[in-house]
mmCIF file with all atom_site columns, C-alpha atoms in Angstrom:
data_model
loop_
_atom_site.group_PDB
_atom_site.id
_atom_site.type_symbol
_atom_site.label_atom_id
_atom_site.label_alt_id
_atom_site.label_comp_id
_atom_site.label_asym_id
_atom_site.label_entity_id
_atom_site.label_seq_id
_atom_site.pdbx_PDB_ins_code
_atom_site.Cartn_x
_atom_site.Cartn_y
_atom_site.Cartn_z
_atom_site.occupancy
_atom_site.B_iso_or_equiv
_atom_site.pdbx_formal_charge
_atom_site.auth_seq_id
_atom_site.auth_comp_id
_atom_site.auth_asym_id
_atom_site.auth_atom_id
_atom_site.pdbx_PDB_model_num
ATOM 1   C CA . MET A 1 1   ? -35.573 1.232   78.837 1.00 85.00 ? 1   MET A CA 1
ATOM 2   C CA . ILE A 1 2   ? -39.329 1.037   78.777 1.00 88.00 ? 2   ILE A CA 1
ATOM 3   C CA . THR A 1 3   ? -41.258 -0.572  81.614 1.00 83.00 ? 3   THR A CA 1
ATOM 4   C CA . VAL A 1 4   ? -44.074 -2.804  80.408 1.00 86.00 ? 4   VAL A CA 1
ATOM 5   C CA . ASP A 1 5   ? -46.020 -5.435  82.332 1.00 83.00 ? 5   ASP A CA 1
ATOM 6   C CA . GLY A 1 6   ? -43.828 -4.776  85.381 1.00 87.00 ? 6   GLY A CA 1
ATOM 7   C CA . PHE A 1 7   ? -40.393 -5.319  83.807 1.00 90.00 ? 7   PHE A CA 1
ATOM 8   C CA . ASP A 1 8   ? -37.860 -3.151  81.986 1.00 90.00 ? 8   ASP A CA 1
ATOM 9   C CA . VAL A 1 9   ? -37.180 -3.812  78.309 1.00 91.00 ? 9   VAL A CA 1
ATOM 10  C CA . PRO A 1 10  ? -34.228 -2.302  76.436 1.00 92.00 ? 10  PRO A CA 1
ATOM 11  C CA . VAL A 1 11  ? -35.554 -0.276  73.501 1.00 95.00 ? 11  VAL A CA 1
ATOM 12  C CA . ALA A 1 12  ? -33.568 1.844   71.049 1.00 95.00 ? 12  ALA A CA 1
ATOM 13  C CA . VAL A 1 13  ? -35.442 4.430   68.958 1.00 97.00 ? 13  VAL A CA 1
ATOM 14  C CA . ALA A 1 14  ? -33.605 6.337   66.229 1.00 97.00 ? 14  ALA A CA 1
ATOM 15  C CA . GLY A 1 15  ? -33.911 7.763   62.749 1.00 96.00 ? 15  GLY A CA 1
ATOM 16  C CA . PRO A 1 16  ? -36.008 10.442  61.118 1.00 96.00 ? 16  PRO A CA 1
ATOM 17  C CA . GLU A 1 17  ? -38.916 11.643  63.237 1.00 92.00 ? 17  GLU A CA 1
ATOM 18  C CA . LYS A 1 18  ? -41.390 11.502  60.352 1.00 89.00 ? 18  LYS A CA 1
ATOM 19  C CA . GLY A 1 19  ? -40.178 8.339   58.627 1.00 84.00 ? 19  GLY A CA 1
ATOM 20  C CA . SER A 1 20  ? -42.054 5.079   58.288 1.00 94.00 ? 20  SER A CA 1
ATOM 21  C CA . VAL A 1 21  ? -41.299 2.869   61.273 1.00 98.00 ? 21  VAL A CA 1
ATOM 22  C CA . VAL A 1 22  ? -39.477 -0.473  61.367 1.00 98.00 ? 22  VAL A CA 1
ATOM 23  C CA . VAL A 1 23  ? -39.799 -2.488  64.595 1.00 98.00 ? 23  VAL A CA 1
ATOM 24  C CA . VAL A 1 24  ? -37.033 -5.040  65.180 1.00 97.00 ? 24  VAL A CA 1
ATOM 25  C CA . LEU A 1 25  ? -37.513 -7.850  67.697 1.00 97.00 ? 25  LEU A CA 1
ATOM 26  C CA . GLY A 1 26  ? -33.989 -8.996  68.429 1.00 91.00 ? 26  GLY A CA 1
ATOM 27  C CA . ALA A 1 27  ? -32.440 -12.439 68.622 1.00 89.00 ? 27  ALA A CA 1
ATOM 28  C CA . ALA A 1 28  ? -31.634 -13.966 71.995 1.00 86.00 ? 28  ALA A CA 1
ATOM 29  C CA . HIS A 1 29  ? -28.533 -12.466 73.616 1.00 84.00 ? 29  HIS A CA 1
ATOM 30  C CA . GLN A 1 30  ? -28.487 -9.543  71.145 1.00 85.00 ? 30  GLN A CA 1
ATOM 31  C CA . SER A 1 31  ? -28.787 -6.069  72.620 1.00 85.00 ? 31  SER A CA 1
ATOM 32  C CA . PRO A 1 32  ? -30.415 -3.339  70.536 1.00 90.00 ? 32  PRO A CA 1
ATOM 33  C CA . ALA A 1 33  ? -26.873 -2.095  69.763 1.00 89.00 ? 33  ALA A CA 1
ATOM 34  C CA . ALA A 1 34  ? -26.255 -5.285  67.744 1.00 89.00 ? 34  ALA A CA 1
ATOM 35  C CA . TYR A 1 35  ? -28.621 -3.898  65.085 1.00 94.00 ? 35  TYR A CA 1
ATOM 36  C CA . GLU A 1 36  ? -26.996 -0.463  64.868 1.00 94.00 ? 36  GLU A CA 1
ATOM 37  C CA . ALA A 1 37  ? -25.368 -1.018  61.444 1.00 93.00 ? 37  ALA A CA 1
ATOM 38  C CA . VAL A 1 38  ? -28.669 -2.213  59.941 1.00 95.00 ? 38  VAL A CA 1
ATOM 39  C CA . CYS A 1 39  ? -30.496 0.708   61.539 1.00 96.00 ? 39  CYS A CA 1
ATOM 40  C CA . GLN A 1 40  ? -27.999 3.217   60.140 1.00 96.00 ? 40  GLN A CA 1
ATOM 41  C CA . ARG A 1 41  ? -28.752 1.945   56.631 1.00 96.00 ? 41  ARG A CA 1
ATOM 42  C CA . LEU A 1 42  ? -32.490 2.143   57.314 1.00 97.00 ? 42  LEU A CA 1
ATOM 43  C CA . HIS A 1 43  ? -32.154 5.724   58.562 1.00 97.00 ? 43  HIS A CA 1
ATOM 44  C CA . THR A 1 44  ? -30.420 6.593   55.273 1.00 95.00 ? 44  THR A CA 1
ATOM 45  C CA . ALA A 1 45  ? -33.568 5.271   53.559 1.00 95.00 ? 45  ALA A CA 1
ATOM 46  C CA . SER A 1 46  ? -35.673 7.654   55.716 1.00 96.00 ? 46  SER A CA 1
ATOM 47  C CA . LEU A 1 47  ? -36.941 4.905   58.008 1.00 97.00 ? 47  LEU A CA 1
ATOM 48  C CA . LYS A 1 48  ? -37.300 5.295   61.764 1.00 97.00 ? 48  LYS A CA 1
ATOM 49  C CA . THR A 1 49  ? -36.244 2.258   63.818 1.00 98.00 ? 49  THR A CA 1
ATOM 50  C CA . VAL A 1 50  ? -37.472 0.810   67.083 1.00 97.00 ? 50  VAL A CA 1
ATOM 51  C CA . VAL A 1 51  ? -35.290 -2.067  68.275 1.00 97.00 ? 51  VAL A CA 1
ATOM 52  C CA . ILE A 1 52  ? -36.736 -4.071  71.160 1.00 96.00 ? 52  ILE A CA 1
ATOM 53  C CA . GLY A 1 53  ? -34.185 -6.187  73.000 1.00 91.00 ? 53  GLY A CA 1
ATOM 54  C CA . PRO A 1 54  ? -34.954 -9.841  73.660 1.00 90.00 ? 54  PRO A CA 1
ATOM 55  C CA . ASP A 1 55  ? -36.609 -10.865 76.898 1.00 89.00 ? 55  ASP A CA 1
ATOM 56  C CA . PRO A 1 56  ? -38.347 -14.204 77.496 1.00 90.00 ? 56  PRO A CA 1
ATOM 57  C CA . ARG A 1 57  ? -41.158 -12.342 79.297 1.00 92.00 ? 57  ARG A CA 1
ATOM 58  C CA . LEU A 1 58  ? -42.089 -10.371 76.173 1.00 94.00 ? 58  LEU A CA 1
ATOM 59  C CA . THR A 1 59  ? -45.518 -11.188 74.788 1.00 94.00 ? 59  THR A CA 1
ATOM 60  C CA . ALA A 1 60  ? -47.523 -9.823  71.884 1.00 95.00 ? 60  ALA A CA 1
ATOM 61  C CA . LYS A 1 61  ? -49.429 -7.676  74.400 1.00 95.00 ? 61  LYS A CA 1
ATOM 62  C CA . SER A 1 62  ? -46.242 -6.232  75.894 1.00 95.00 ? 62  SER A CA 1
ATOM 63  C CA . VAL A 1 63  ? -44.812 -5.385  72.450 1.00 97.00 ? 63  VAL A CA 1
ATOM 64  C CA . ILE A 1 64  ? -48.038 -3.554  71.595 1.00 97.00 ? 64  ILE A CA 1
ATOM 65  C CA . GLY A 1 65  ? -47.722 -1.767  74.963 1.00 95.00 ? 65  GLY A CA 1
ATOM 66  C CA . ILE A 1 66  ? -44.207 -0.612  74.025 1.00 96.00 ? 66  ILE A CA 1
ATOM 67  C CA . LEU A 1 67  ? -45.415 0.611   70.622 1.00 97.00 ? 67  LEU A CA 1
ATOM 68  C CA . ASP A 1 68  ? -48.351 2.423   72.273 1.00 96.00 ? 68  ASP A CA 1
ATOM 69  C CA . ALA A 1 69  ? -45.958 4.113   74.727 1.00 95.00 ? 69  ALA A CA 1
ATOM 70  C CA . LEU A 1 70  ? -43.876 5.276   71.739 1.00 96.00 ? 70  LEU A CA 1
ATOM 71  C CA . GLU A 1 71  ? -47.019 6.313   69.818 1.00 96.00 ? 71  GLU A CA 1
ATOM 72  C CA . VAL A 1 72  ? -46.203 3.942   66.940 1.00 97.00 ? 72  VAL A CA 1
ATOM 73  C CA . ARG A 1 73  ? -49.464 3.079   65.195 1.00 96.00 ? 73  ARG A CA 1
ATOM 74  C CA . TRP A 1 74  ? -48.114 1.298   62.050 1.00 95.00 ? 74  TRP A CA 1
ATOM 75  C CA . ALA A 1 75  ? -44.807 -0.408  61.394 1.00 97.00 ? 75  ALA A CA 1
ATOM 76  C CA . LEU A 1 76  ? -42.992 -3.014  59.382 1.00 98.00 ? 76  LEU A CA 1
ATOM 77  C CA . LEU A 1 77  ? -42.161 -5.876  61.744 1.00 98.00 ? 77  LEU A CA 1
ATOM 78  C CA . VAL A 1 78  ? -38.755 -7.603  61.708 1.00 97.00 ? 78  VAL A CA 1
ATOM 79  C CA . GLY A 1 79  ? -37.998 -10.663 63.842 1.00 96.00 ? 79  GLY A CA 1
ATOM 80  C CA . ASP A 1 80  ? -34.524 -12.117 64.200 1.00 93.00 ? 80  ASP A CA 1
ATOM 81  C CA . ARG A 1 81  ? -34.539 -15.802 65.224 1.00 90.00 ? 81  ARG A CA 1
ATOM 82  C CA . LEU A 1 82  ? -36.106 -15.888 68.725 1.00 89.00 ? 82  LEU A CA 1
ATOM 83  C CA . GLY A 1 83  ? -37.613 -12.475 68.007 1.00 93.00 ? 83  GLY A CA 1
ATOM 84  C CA . GLY A 1 84  ? -39.032 -14.022 64.830 1.00 94.00 ? 84  GLY A CA 1
ATOM 85  C CA . GLU A 1 85  ? -41.258 -16.330 66.861 1.00 93.00 ? 85  GLU A CA 1
ATOM 86  C CA . LEU A 1 86  ? -42.949 -13.358 68.502 1.00 96.00 ? 86  LEU A CA 1
ATOM 87  C CA . ALA A 1 87  ? -42.986 -11.462 65.188 1.00 98.00 ? 87  ALA A CA 1
ATOM 88  C CA . TRP A 1 88  ? -44.985 -14.238 63.482 1.00 98.00 ? 88  TRP A CA 1
ATOM 89  C CA . GLU A 1 89  ? -47.543 -14.183 66.319 1.00 97.00 ? 89  GLU A CA 1
ATOM 90  C CA . LEU A 1 90  ? -47.867 -10.400 66.155 1.00 98.00 ? 90  LEU A CA 1
ATOM 91  C CA . ALA A 1 91  ? -48.199 -10.386 62.367 1.00 97.00 ? 91  ALA A CA 1
ATOM 92  C CA . ALA A 1 92  ? -50.871 -13.100 62.543 1.00 97.00 ? 92  ALA A CA 1
ATOM 93  C CA . THR A 1 93  ? -52.943 -11.503 65.292 1.00 96.00 ? 93  THR A CA 1
ATOM 94  C CA . ARG A 1 94  ? -52.405 -7.736  64.944 1.00 96.00 ? 94  ARG A CA 1
ATOM 95  C CA . LEU A 1 95  ? -53.046 -6.952  61.298 1.00 92.00 ? 95  LEU A CA 1
ATOM 96  C CA . ASP A 1 96  ? -54.209 -3.522  62.472 1.00 95.00 ? 96  ASP A CA 1
ATOM 97  C CA . ARG A 1 97  ? -50.659 -2.555  63.546 1.00 97.00 ? 97  ARG A CA 1
ATOM 98  C CA . PHE A 1 98  ? -48.242 -3.931  60.962 1.00 97.00 ? 98  PHE A CA 1
ATOM 99  C CA . ILE A 1 99  ? -47.697 -3.368  57.237 1.00 96.00 ? 99  ILE A CA 1
ATOM 100 C CA . GLY A 1 100 ? -45.431 -6.336  56.550 1.00 96.00 ? 100 GLY A CA 1
ATOM 101 C CA . LEU A 1 101 ? -43.141 -8.939  58.083 1.00 98.00 ? 101 LEU A CA 1
ATOM 102 C CA . VAL A 1 102 ? -39.469 -9.852  57.679 1.00 97.00 ? 102 VAL A CA 1
ATOM 103 C CA . VAL A 1 103 ? -38.201 -12.869 59.653 1.00 97.00 ? 103 VAL A CA 1
ATOM 104 C CA . ILE A 1 104 ? -34.763 -14.419 59.943 1.00 94.00 ? 104 ILE A CA 1
ATOM 105 C CA . ASP A 1 105 ? -34.456 -18.189 60.337 1.00 93.00 ? 105 ASP A CA 1
ATOM 106 C CA . ARG A 1 106 ? -37.910 -18.710 61.857 1.00 94.00 ? 106 ARG A CA 1
ATOM 107 C CA . GLY A 1 107 ? -41.012 -20.239 60.340 1.00 96.00 ? 107 GLY A CA 1
ATOM 108 C CA . HIS A 1 108 ? -44.703 -19.772 61.027 1.00 97.00 ? 108 HIS A CA 1
ATOM 109 C CA . PRO A 1 109 ? -45.669 -21.197 64.471 1.00 96.00 ? 109 PRO A CA 1
ATOM 110 C CA . ARG A 1 110 ? -47.855 -23.905 62.855 1.00 97.00 ? 110 ARG A CA 1
ATOM 111 C CA . VAL A 1 111 ? -44.871 -25.320 60.956 1.00 97.00 ? 111 VAL A CA 1
ATOM 112 C CA . ALA A 1 112 ? -42.499 -27.710 62.716 1.00 95.00 ? 112 ALA A CA 1
ATOM 113 C CA . ASP A 1 113 ? -39.246 -25.941 63.552 1.00 88.00 ? 113 ASP A CA 1
ATOM 114 C CA . LEU A 1 114 ? -35.750 -27.374 63.052 1.00 84.00 ? 114 LEU A CA 1
ATOM 115 C CA . ALA A 1 115 ? -36.247 -29.630 66.089 1.00 89.00 ? 115 ALA A CA 1
ATOM 116 C CA . GLY A 1 116 ? -39.621 -30.861 64.801 1.00 92.00 ? 116 GLY A CA 1
ATOM 117 C CA . VAL A 1 117 ? -41.620 -28.825 67.327 1.00 93.00 ? 117 VAL A CA 1
ATOM 118 C CA . ILE A 1 118 ? -44.837 -27.024 66.365 1.00 96.00 ? 118 ILE A CA 1
ATOM 119 C CA . ARG A 1 119 ? -44.924 -23.940 68.610 1.00 93.00 ? 119 ARG A CA 1
ATOM 120 C CA . ASP A 1 120 ? -48.599 -23.011 68.162 1.00 95.00 ? 120 ASP A CA 1
ATOM 121 C CA . GLU A 1 121 ? -50.957 -25.249 66.190 1.00 96.00 ? 121 GLU A CA 1
ATOM 122 C CA . HIS A 1 122 ? -53.725 -22.616 66.444 1.00 96.00 ? 122 HIS A CA 1
ATOM 123 C CA . CYS A 1 123 ? -51.781 -19.562 65.237 1.00 96.00 ? 123 CYS A CA 1
ATOM 124 C CA . PRO A 1 124 ? -53.760 -17.869 62.452 1.00 97.00 ? 124 PRO A CA 1
ATOM 125 C CA . PRO A 1 125 ? -52.261 -17.331 59.007 1.00 97.00 ? 125 PRO A CA 1
ATOM 126 C CA . VAL A 1 126 ? -50.432 -14.067 58.371 1.00 98.00 ? 126 VAL A CA 1
ATOM 127 C CA . GLU A 1 127 ? -52.255 -11.725 56.011 1.00 97.00 ? 127 GLU A CA 1
ATOM 128 C CA . LEU A 1 128 ? -49.240 -9.492  55.365 1.00 96.00 ? 128 LEU A CA 1
ATOM 129 C CA . ASN A 1 129 ? -46.559 -9.441  52.712 1.00 96.00 ? 129 ASN A CA 1
ATOM 130 C CA . THR A 1 130 ? -43.712 -11.468 54.221 1.00 97.00 ? 130 THR A CA 1
ATOM 131 C CA . THR A 1 131 ? -40.033 -12.107 53.564 1.00 97.00 ? 131 THR A CA 1
ATOM 132 C CA . ALA A 1 132 ? -38.237 -15.039 55.201 1.00 97.00 ? 132 ALA A CA 1
ATOM 133 C CA . LEU A 1 133 ? -34.446 -14.763 55.225 1.00 95.00 ? 133 LEU A CA 1
ATOM 134 C CA . VAL A 1 134 ? -32.720 -18.111 55.689 1.00 94.00 ? 134 VAL A CA 1
ATOM 135 C CA . SER A 1 135 ? -29.136 -19.105 56.387 1.00 90.00 ? 135 SER A CA 1
ATOM 136 C CA . THR A 1 136 ? -29.275 -22.929 56.189 1.00 90.00 ? 136 THR A CA 1
ATOM 137 C CA . ASN A 1 137 ? -30.941 -25.640 54.128 1.00 92.00 ? 137 ASN A CA 1
ATOM 138 C CA . ALA A 1 138 ? -33.024 -26.686 57.149 1.00 91.00 ? 138 ALA A CA 1
ATOM 139 C CA . ALA A 1 139 ? -34.202 -23.100 57.729 1.00 92.00 ? 139 ALA A CA 1
ATOM 140 C CA . ARG A 1 140 ? -35.072 -22.870 54.022 1.00 95.00 ? 140 ARG A CA 1
ATOM 141 C CA . ALA A 1 141 ? -37.262 -25.986 54.294 1.00 96.00 ? 141 ALA A CA 1
ATOM 142 C CA . VAL A 1 142 ? -39.115 -24.522 57.304 1.00 97.00 ? 142 VAL A CA 1
ATOM 143 C CA . ALA A 1 143 ? -39.537 -21.196 55.479 1.00 97.00 ? 143 ALA A CA 1
ATOM 144 C CA . ARG A 1 144 ? -40.924 -22.889 52.372 1.00 97.00 ? 144 ARG A CA 1
ATOM 145 C CA . ALA A 1 145 ? -43.386 -24.903 54.479 1.00 97.00 ? 145 ALA A CA 1
ATOM 146 C CA . SER A 1 146 ? -44.506 -21.635 56.114 1.00 98.00 ? 146 SER A CA 1
ATOM 147 C CA . GLN A 1 147 ? -45.738 -20.254 52.797 1.00 97.00 ? 147 GLN A CA 1
ATOM 148 C CA . ARG A 1 148 ? -49.107 -21.987 53.158 1.00 97.00 ? 148 ARG A CA 1
ATOM 149 C CA . PHE A 1 149 ? -49.762 -19.820 56.239 1.00 98.00 ? 149 PHE A CA 1
ATOM 150 C CA . VAL A 1 150 ? -49.086 -16.496 54.504 1.00 98.00 ? 150 VAL A CA 1
ATOM 151 C CA . TYR A 1 151 ? -51.931 -14.846 52.597 1.00 96.00 ? 151 TYR A CA 1
ATOM 152 C CA . GLY A 1 152 ? -49.899 -12.190 50.827 1.00 94.00 ? 152 GLY A CA 1
ATOM 153 C CA . ASP A 1 153 ? -46.715 -11.874 48.812 1.00 96.00 ? 153 ASP A CA 1
ATOM 154 C CA . TYR A 1 154 ? -44.169 -14.316 50.234 1.00 97.00 ? 154 TYR A CA 1
ATOM 155 C CA . ARG A 1 155 ? -40.468 -14.468 49.490 1.00 96.00 ? 155 ARG A CA 1
ATOM 156 C CA . VAL A 1 156 ? -37.778 -16.818 50.759 1.00 97.00 ? 156 VAL A CA 1
ATOM 157 C CA . VAL A 1 157 ? -34.324 -15.235 50.464 1.00 95.00 ? 157 VAL A CA 1
ATOM 158 C CA . GLU A 1 158 ? -30.937 -16.837 51.096 1.00 92.00 ? 158 GLU A CA 1
ATOM 159 C CA . LEU A 1 159 ? -28.714 -14.882 53.473 1.00 89.00 ? 159 LEU A CA 1
ATOM 160 C CA . LEU A 1 160 ? -25.437 -14.437 51.663 1.00 81.00 ? 160 LEU A CA 1
ATOM 161 C CA . GLY A 1 161 ? -23.381 -13.629 54.756 1.00 62.00 ? 161 GLY A CA 1
ATOM 162 C CA . ARG A 1 162 ? -22.936 -15.723 57.826 1.00 58.00 ? 162 ARG A CA 1
ATOM 163 C CA . ARG A 1 163 ? -25.745 -16.494 60.204 1.00 57.00 ? 163 ARG A CA 1
ATOM 164 C CA . ASN A 1 164 ? -26.131 -13.187 62.039 1.00 56.00 ? 164 ASN A CA 1
ATOM 165 C CA . ALA A 1 165 ? -27.558 -9.791  61.207 1.00 57.00 ? 165 ALA A CA 1
ATOM 166 C CA . ALA A 1 166 ? -24.179 -8.076  61.609 1.00 60.00 ? 166 ALA A CA 1
ATOM 167 C CA . ASP A 1 167 ? -22.637 -10.165 58.824 1.00 66.00 ? 167 ASP A CA 1
ATOM 168 C CA . SER A 1 168 ? -25.627 -9.631  56.539 1.00 81.00 ? 168 SER A CA 1
ATOM 169 C CA . THR A 1 169 ? -26.235 -5.949  57.240 1.00 88.00 ? 169 THR A CA 1
ATOM 170 C CA . ALA A 1 170 ? -26.581 -4.721  53.657 1.00 88.00 ? 170 ALA A CA 1
ATOM 171 C CA . GLN A 1 171 ? -28.788 -7.595  52.549 1.00 91.00 ? 171 GLN A CA 1
ATOM 172 C CA . LEU A 1 172 ? -31.045 -7.404  55.616 1.00 92.00 ? 172 LEU A CA 1
ATOM 173 C CA . ALA A 1 173 ? -31.432 -3.642  55.248 1.00 94.00 ? 173 ALA A CA 1
ATOM 174 C CA . ALA A 1 174 ? -32.232 -3.997  51.533 1.00 93.00 ? 174 ALA A CA 1
ATOM 175 C CA . GLU A 1 175 ? -34.935 -6.606  52.234 1.00 94.00 ? 175 GLU A CA 1
ATOM 176 C CA . ILE A 1 176 ? -36.474 -4.390  54.930 1.00 95.00 ? 176 ILE A CA 1
ATOM 177 C CA . VAL A 1 177 ? -36.486 -1.346  52.643 1.00 95.00 ? 177 VAL A CA 1
ATOM 178 C CA . MET A 1 178 ? -38.042 -3.414  49.859 1.00 94.00 ? 178 MET A CA 1
ATOM 179 C CA . ARG A 1 179 ? -40.791 -4.668  52.200 1.00 92.00 ? 179 ARG A CA 1
ATOM 180 C CA . THR A 1 180 ? -41.599 -1.122  53.373 1.00 91.00 ? 180 THR A CA 1
ATOM 181 C CA . SER A 1 181 ? -42.095 -0.069  49.757 1.00 83.00 ? 181 SER A CA 1
ATOM 182 C CA . THR A 1 182 ? -44.486 -2.917  48.860 1.00 62.00 ? 182 THR A CA 1
ATOM 183 C CA . TRP A 1 183 ? -47.366 -2.193  51.156 1.00 53.00 ? 183 TRP A CA 1
#
């Protein structure tokens, strides 16, 4: 647990001490332990992982506070569903801290989501290489529409497993490793 902005956030840090860092912002109702299988694969690829559990109070500022407390200066950012919303904002506004973005079933905040809601009509474009993993046709459409707000390499990739990270462990880990090697 790390205390930031007056509340405790579950954070799991593991992997090689000197490896490049991958920060995972988890999906709602997913503890950091839910990403253990993905993290194990990333550790095999010499990547250090920081998994930040979901909390509706988390903001871009509080995530940066957690990374500062852990002395993480640069990282690849991964956002799983609800965590993807915050990941897009961070990638768009904190180019100085992230080397790339991988999101699962979430589009850029200026693109209408699956319910037709635009979350942030003023969110800047992302100037990082980005991969959007999608599990449904609707998520694919949102991901494709998000491309106009990414000023870097952009890939939309179909998740071959079911809709969660645990069922798509190998594919998610491979996409993360690929993104860490393209910056």
